[in-house]
Amino acid sequence: MDPAARAVGERLVVPPAPRPQPAPTWPPRFVLDVHLGALARRLRLLGLDTAYEREADDAYLAEQALAEDRVLLTRDRELLRRRALSAPPRHGAFVRATATEEQTGEVLRRFAPPLAPWTRCLTCGALLERATKAQLAHLLPAGTRRTYEEFARCTGCGRPFWRGAHSGGLEAAVRRAEDAVRRAEEAGRRATPSDAGT
């Protein structure tokens, strides 16, 4: 830009990006690129509709995002340059963080989706349903049958789920996620002008 063409003595107002960011659907649904497998599992733990296939190529991911009205989460800037993904409503979002915990917080702050922890399969993303120990007995290790009483089964792949010894760390991750969404919602309310007096 020609320096002489710059505004001098004028105030330039750049509005903040809206938060939460609008998504093609509400609640937002996601599809993740091949580099974000750990993030996919974490979002599924939080109950978010998250598609992920380890072998999916860029063309397939872009088509899936558009066909299913999902937000494509990726660390690949070239993928996001596809025109169809950037037209409103935006179907793509760049994930800046590299560690799963930070990636999760970034996505939650950006979209503030409603969470439903422990309701989706971590492997395929389908919804879980309650199941009895008797229904799942043939799928459970002997020690699990002796130790646990509450179970769920995936409605998609049929895998059994129970809150085992590792669940303490996952429960802490869920609490952090709920806190991140709460803060994002509060920030969004503060950024929205009040209708009072109009």
CSV table of C-alpha atoms in Angstrom, one decimal:
chain,number,residue,atom,x,y,z
A,1,MET,CA,0.0,0.0,0.0
A,2,ASP,CA,1.2,3.5,-0.8
A,3,PRO,CA,2.1,5.2,2.5
A,4,ALA,CA,0.4,8.4,1.2
A,5,ALA,CA,-2.9,6.5,0.9
A,6,ARG,CA,-2.9,5.5,4.6
A,7,ALA,CA,-5.4,7.2,6.9
A,8,VAL,CA,-3.7,9.7,9.2
A,9,GLY,CA,-5.4,10.9,12.3
A,10,GLU,CA,-8.3,8.5,11.7
A,11,ARG,CA,-9.3,5.7,14.0
A,12,LEU,CA,-9.5,2.3,12.4
A,13,VAL,CA,-12.1,0.0,14.0
A,14,VAL,CA,-11.6,-3.7,13.5
A,15,PRO,CA,-14.4,-5.6,15.1
A,16,PRO,CA,-13.4,-8.8,17.0
A,17,ALA,CA,-14.1,-12.1,15.4
A,18,PRO,CA,-17.4,-13.4,16.7
A,19,ARG,CA,-17.2,-15.9,19.5
A,20,PRO,CA,-18.5,-18.4,19.5
A,21,GLN,CA,-17.7,-18.7,15.8
A,22,PRO,CA,-20.8,-19.5,13.7
A,23,ALA,CA,-20.8,-23.0,12.4
A,24,PRO,CA,-22.9,-24.6,9.6
A,25,THR,CA,-25.1,-26.4,12.2
A,26,TRP,CA,-25.9,-26.0,15.9
A,27,PRO,CA,-24.6,-27.8,17.8
A,28,PRO,CA,-21.5,-27.8,15.6
A,29,ARG,CA,-20.4,-31.0,14.1
A,30,PHE,CA,-16.8,-31.7,13.2
A,31,VAL,CA,-14.6,-33.7,10.9
A,32,LEU,CA,-10.9,-33.9,11.6
A,33,ASP,CA,-7.9,-34.4,9.3
A,34,VAL,CA,-5.6,-37.4,9.7
A,35,HIS,CA,-3.2,-35.6,12.0
A,36,LEU,CA,-5.8,-34.9,14.7
A,37,GLY,CA,-6.6,-38.4,15.9
A,38,ALA,CA,-6.0,-37.7,19.6
A,39,LEU,CA,-8.2,-34.6,19.4
A,40,ALA,CA,-10.9,-36.6,17.7
A,41,ARG,CA,-11.0,-39.0,20.7
A,42,ARG,CA,-11.0,-36.1,23.1
A,43,LEU,CA,-13.9,-34.4,21.4
A,44,ARG,CA,-15.9,-37.7,21.3
A,45,LEU,CA,-15.2,-38.1,25.0
A,46,LEU,CA,-16.9,-34.7,25.5
A,47,GLY,CA,-19.9,-35.9,23.5
A,48,LEU,CA,-19.3,-33.9,20.3
A,49,ASP,CA,-20.3,-35.3,16.9
A,50,THR,CA,-16.8,-35.9,15.5
A,51,ALA,CA,-16.0,-37.8,12.3
A,52,TYR,CA,-12.4,-39.1,11.8
A,53,GLU,CA,-10.9,-41.6,9.4
A,54,ARG,CA,-7.2,-42.3,9.6
A,55,GLU,CA,-6.8,-42.8,5.9
A,56,ALA,CA,-9.0,-39.9,4.6
A,57,ASP,CA,-7.4,-37.7,1.9
A,58,ASP,CA,-7.9,-33.9,1.6
A,59,ALA,CA,-10.5,-34.2,-1.2
A,60,TYR,CA,-12.6,-36.7,0.8
A,61,LEU,CA,-12.4,-34.5,4.0
A,62,ALA,CA,-13.5,-31.4,2.1
A,63,GLU,CA,-16.4,-33.3,0.5
A,64,GLN,CA,-17.5,-34.7,3.8
A,65,ALA,CA,-17.4,-31.4,5.5
A,66,LEU,CA,-19.7,-29.9,2.9
A,67,ALA,CA,-22.0,-32.8,2.4
A,68,GLU,CA,-22.5,-33.3,6.2
A,69,ASP,CA,-22.3,-29.6,7.2
A,70,ARG,CA,-19.3,-30.3,9.4
A,71,VAL,CA,-16.5,-27.9,10.4
A,72,LEU,CA,-13.3,-29.4,9.1
A,73,LEU,CA,-10.6,-29.0,11.8
A,74,THR,CA,-7.1,-29.2,10.4
A,75,ARG,CA,-3.5,-28.1,10.8
A,76,ASP,CA,-3.1,-28.0,7.0
A,77,ARG,CA,-3.4,-24.4,5.8
A,78,GLU,CA,-3.4,-25.6,2.1
A,79,LEU,CA,-6.5,-27.7,2.8
A,80,LEU,CA,-8.3,-24.6,4.2
A,81,ARG,CA,-7.5,-22.7,1.1
A,82,ARG,CA,-10.2,-24.6,-0.9
A,83,ARG,CA,-12.8,-22.0,-1.8
A,84,ALA,CA,-15.8,-24.2,-0.9
A,85,LEU,CA,-14.5,-24.4,2.7
A,86,SER,CA,-14.1,-20.7,3.2
A,87,ALA,CA,-17.5,-19.5,1.9
A,88,PRO,CA,-20.1,-18.7,4.6
A,89,PRO,CA,-21.0,-20.6,6.7
A,90,ARG,CA,-17.4,-21.5,7.1
A,91,HIS,CA,-16.7,-25.2,6.9
A,92,GLY,CA,-13.1,-25.1,7.9
A,93,ALA,CA,-11.0,-24.0,10.9
A,94,PHE,CA,-7.3,-24.1,11.5
A,95,VAL,CA,-6.0,-25.7,14.7
A,96,ARG,CA,-2.9,-23.8,15.9
A,97,ALA,CA,-2.0,-25.9,19.0
A,98,THR,CA,0.0,-29.1,18.7
A,99,ALA,CA,-0.8,-30.8,22.0
A,100,THR,CA,-4.2,-32.5,22.5
A,101,GLU,CA,-5.1,-30.6,25.7
A,102,GLU,CA,-4.3,-27.2,24.1
A,103,GLN,CA,-6.1,-28.2,20.8
A,104,THR,CA,-9.2,-29.2,22.8
A,105,GLY,CA,-9.3,-25.8,24.7
A,106,GLU,CA,-8.8,-24.0,21.4
A,107,VAL,CA,-11.7,-25.7,19.7
A,108,LEU,CA,-14.0,-25.3,22.7
A,109,ARG,CA,-13.2,-21.6,23.1
A,110,ARG,CA,-13.7,-21.0,19.4
A,111,PHE,CA,-17.1,-22.8,19.1
A,112,ALA,CA,-18.4,-23.1,22.7
A,113,PRO,CA,-20.3,-26.3,21.8
A,114,PRO,CA,-22.7,-27.9,24.3
A,115,LEU,CA,-21.0,-30.8,25.9
A,116,ALA,CA,-22.4,-34.3,26.7
A,117,PRO,CA,-19.5,-36.2,28.2
A,118,TRP,CA,-19.4,-40.0,28.2
A,119,THR,CA,-22.1,-40.3,25.5
A,120,ARG,CA,-20.1,-41.2,22.5
A,121,CYS,CA,-17.8,-44.0,21.4
A,122,LEU,CA,-14.1,-42.9,21.5
A,123,THR,CA,-13.4,-45.3,18.6
A,124,CYS,CA,-16.1,-44.6,16.0
A,125,GLY,CA,-18.0,-41.6,17.4
A,126,ALA,CA,-21.5,-43.2,17.5
A,127,LEU,CA,-23.7,-42.7,20.5
A,128,LEU,CA,-23.5,-45.0,23.6
A,129,GLU,CA,-26.4,-46.8,25.2
A,130,ARG,CA,-26.7,-48.3,28.6
A,131,ALA,CA,-26.1,-52.0,28.8
A,132,THR,CA,-26.1,-54.6,31.5
A,133,LYS,CA,-23.2,-56.7,32.6
A,134,ALA,CA,-25.1,-59.8,31.4
A,135,GLN,CA,-25.5,-58.3,27.9
A,136,LEU,CA,-21.8,-57.6,27.6
A,137,ALA,CA,-20.4,-60.6,29.6
A,138,HIS,CA,-18.9,-62.3,26.5
A,139,LEU,CA,-17.0,-59.1,25.6
A,140,LEU,CA,-15.6,-58.3,29.1
A,141,PRO,CA,-12.3,-59.4,30.7
A,142,ALA,CA,-12.9,-61.5,33.8
A,143,GLY,CA,-11.4,-58.8,36.1
A,144,THR,CA,-13.7,-56.2,34.6
A,145,ARG,CA,-16.8,-58.5,35.2
A,146,ARG,CA,-15.8,-58.8,38.9
A,147,THR,CA,-14.9,-55.2,39.5
A,148,TYR,CA,-17.4,-53.0,37.6
A,149,GLU,CA,-21.2,-52.8,37.5
A,150,GLU,CA,-22.1,-49.9,35.1
A,151,PHE,CA,-21.6,-50.4,31.4
A,152,ALA,CA,-22.5,-48.9,28.0
A,153,ARG,CA,-22.3,-50.2,24.5
A,154,CYS,CA,-21.6,-48.4,21.3
A,155,THR,CA,-24.6,-48.3,19.0
A,156,GLY,CA,-22.3,-48.2,16.0
A,157,CYS,CA,-19.4,-50.7,16.5
A,158,GLY,CA,-20.8,-52.6,19.5
A,159,ARG,CA,-17.7,-52.0,21.8
A,160,PRO,CA,-18.4,-52.1,25.5
A,161,PHE,CA,-17.4,-49.2,27.7
A,162,TRP,CA,-17.0,-48.8,31.4
A,163,ARG,CA,-15.2,-46.2,33.6
A,164,GLY,CA,-12.0,-48.1,34.5
A,165,ALA,CA,-8.9,-47.2,36.4
A,166,HIS,CA,-8.0,-44.6,33.7
A,167,SER,CA,-11.2,-42.6,34.1
A,168,GLY,CA,-9.8,-40.3,36.8
A,169,GLY,CA,-7.6,-38.5,34.2
A,170,LEU,CA,-10.5,-38.4,31.7
A,171,GLU,CA,-12.9,-37.0,34.3
A,172,ALA,CA,-10.3,-34.2,35.0
A,173,ALA,CA,-10.1,-33.5,31.2
A,174,VAL,CA,-14.0,-33.3,31.1
A,175,ARG,CA,-14.0,-30.8,34.0
A,176,ARG,CA,-11.4,-28.6,32.2
A,177,ALA,CA,-13.4,-28.7,29.0
A,178,GLU,CA,-16.6,-27.7,30.8
A,179,ASP,CA,-14.8,-24.8,32.4
A,180,ALA,CA,-13.4,-23.7,28.9
A,181,VAL,CA,-16.9,-23.7,27.4
A,182,ARG,CA,-18.3,-21.8,30.4
A,183,ARG,CA,-15.6,-19.1,30.0
A,184,ALA,CA,-16.2,-19.0,26.2
A,185,GLU,CA,-19.9,-18.5,26.7
A,186,GLU,CA,-19.3,-15.7,29.3
A,187,ALA,CA,-16.8,-14.0,26.9
A,188,GLY,CA,-19.4,-14.2,24.1
A,189,ARG,CA,-22.1,-12.6,26.3
A,190,ARG,CA,-19.7,-9.8,27.3
A,191,ALA,CA,-18.9,-9.1,23.6
A,192,THR,CA,-22.5,-8.9,22.6
A,193,PRO,CA,-23.9,-5.4,22.8
A,194,SER,CA,-26.8,-5.1,25.3
A,195,ASP,CA,-30.3,-4.4,23.8
A,196,ALA,CA,-31.2,-2.4,26.8
A,197,GLY,CA,-32.5,1.1,26.0
A,198,THR,CA,-33.2,0.4,22.3
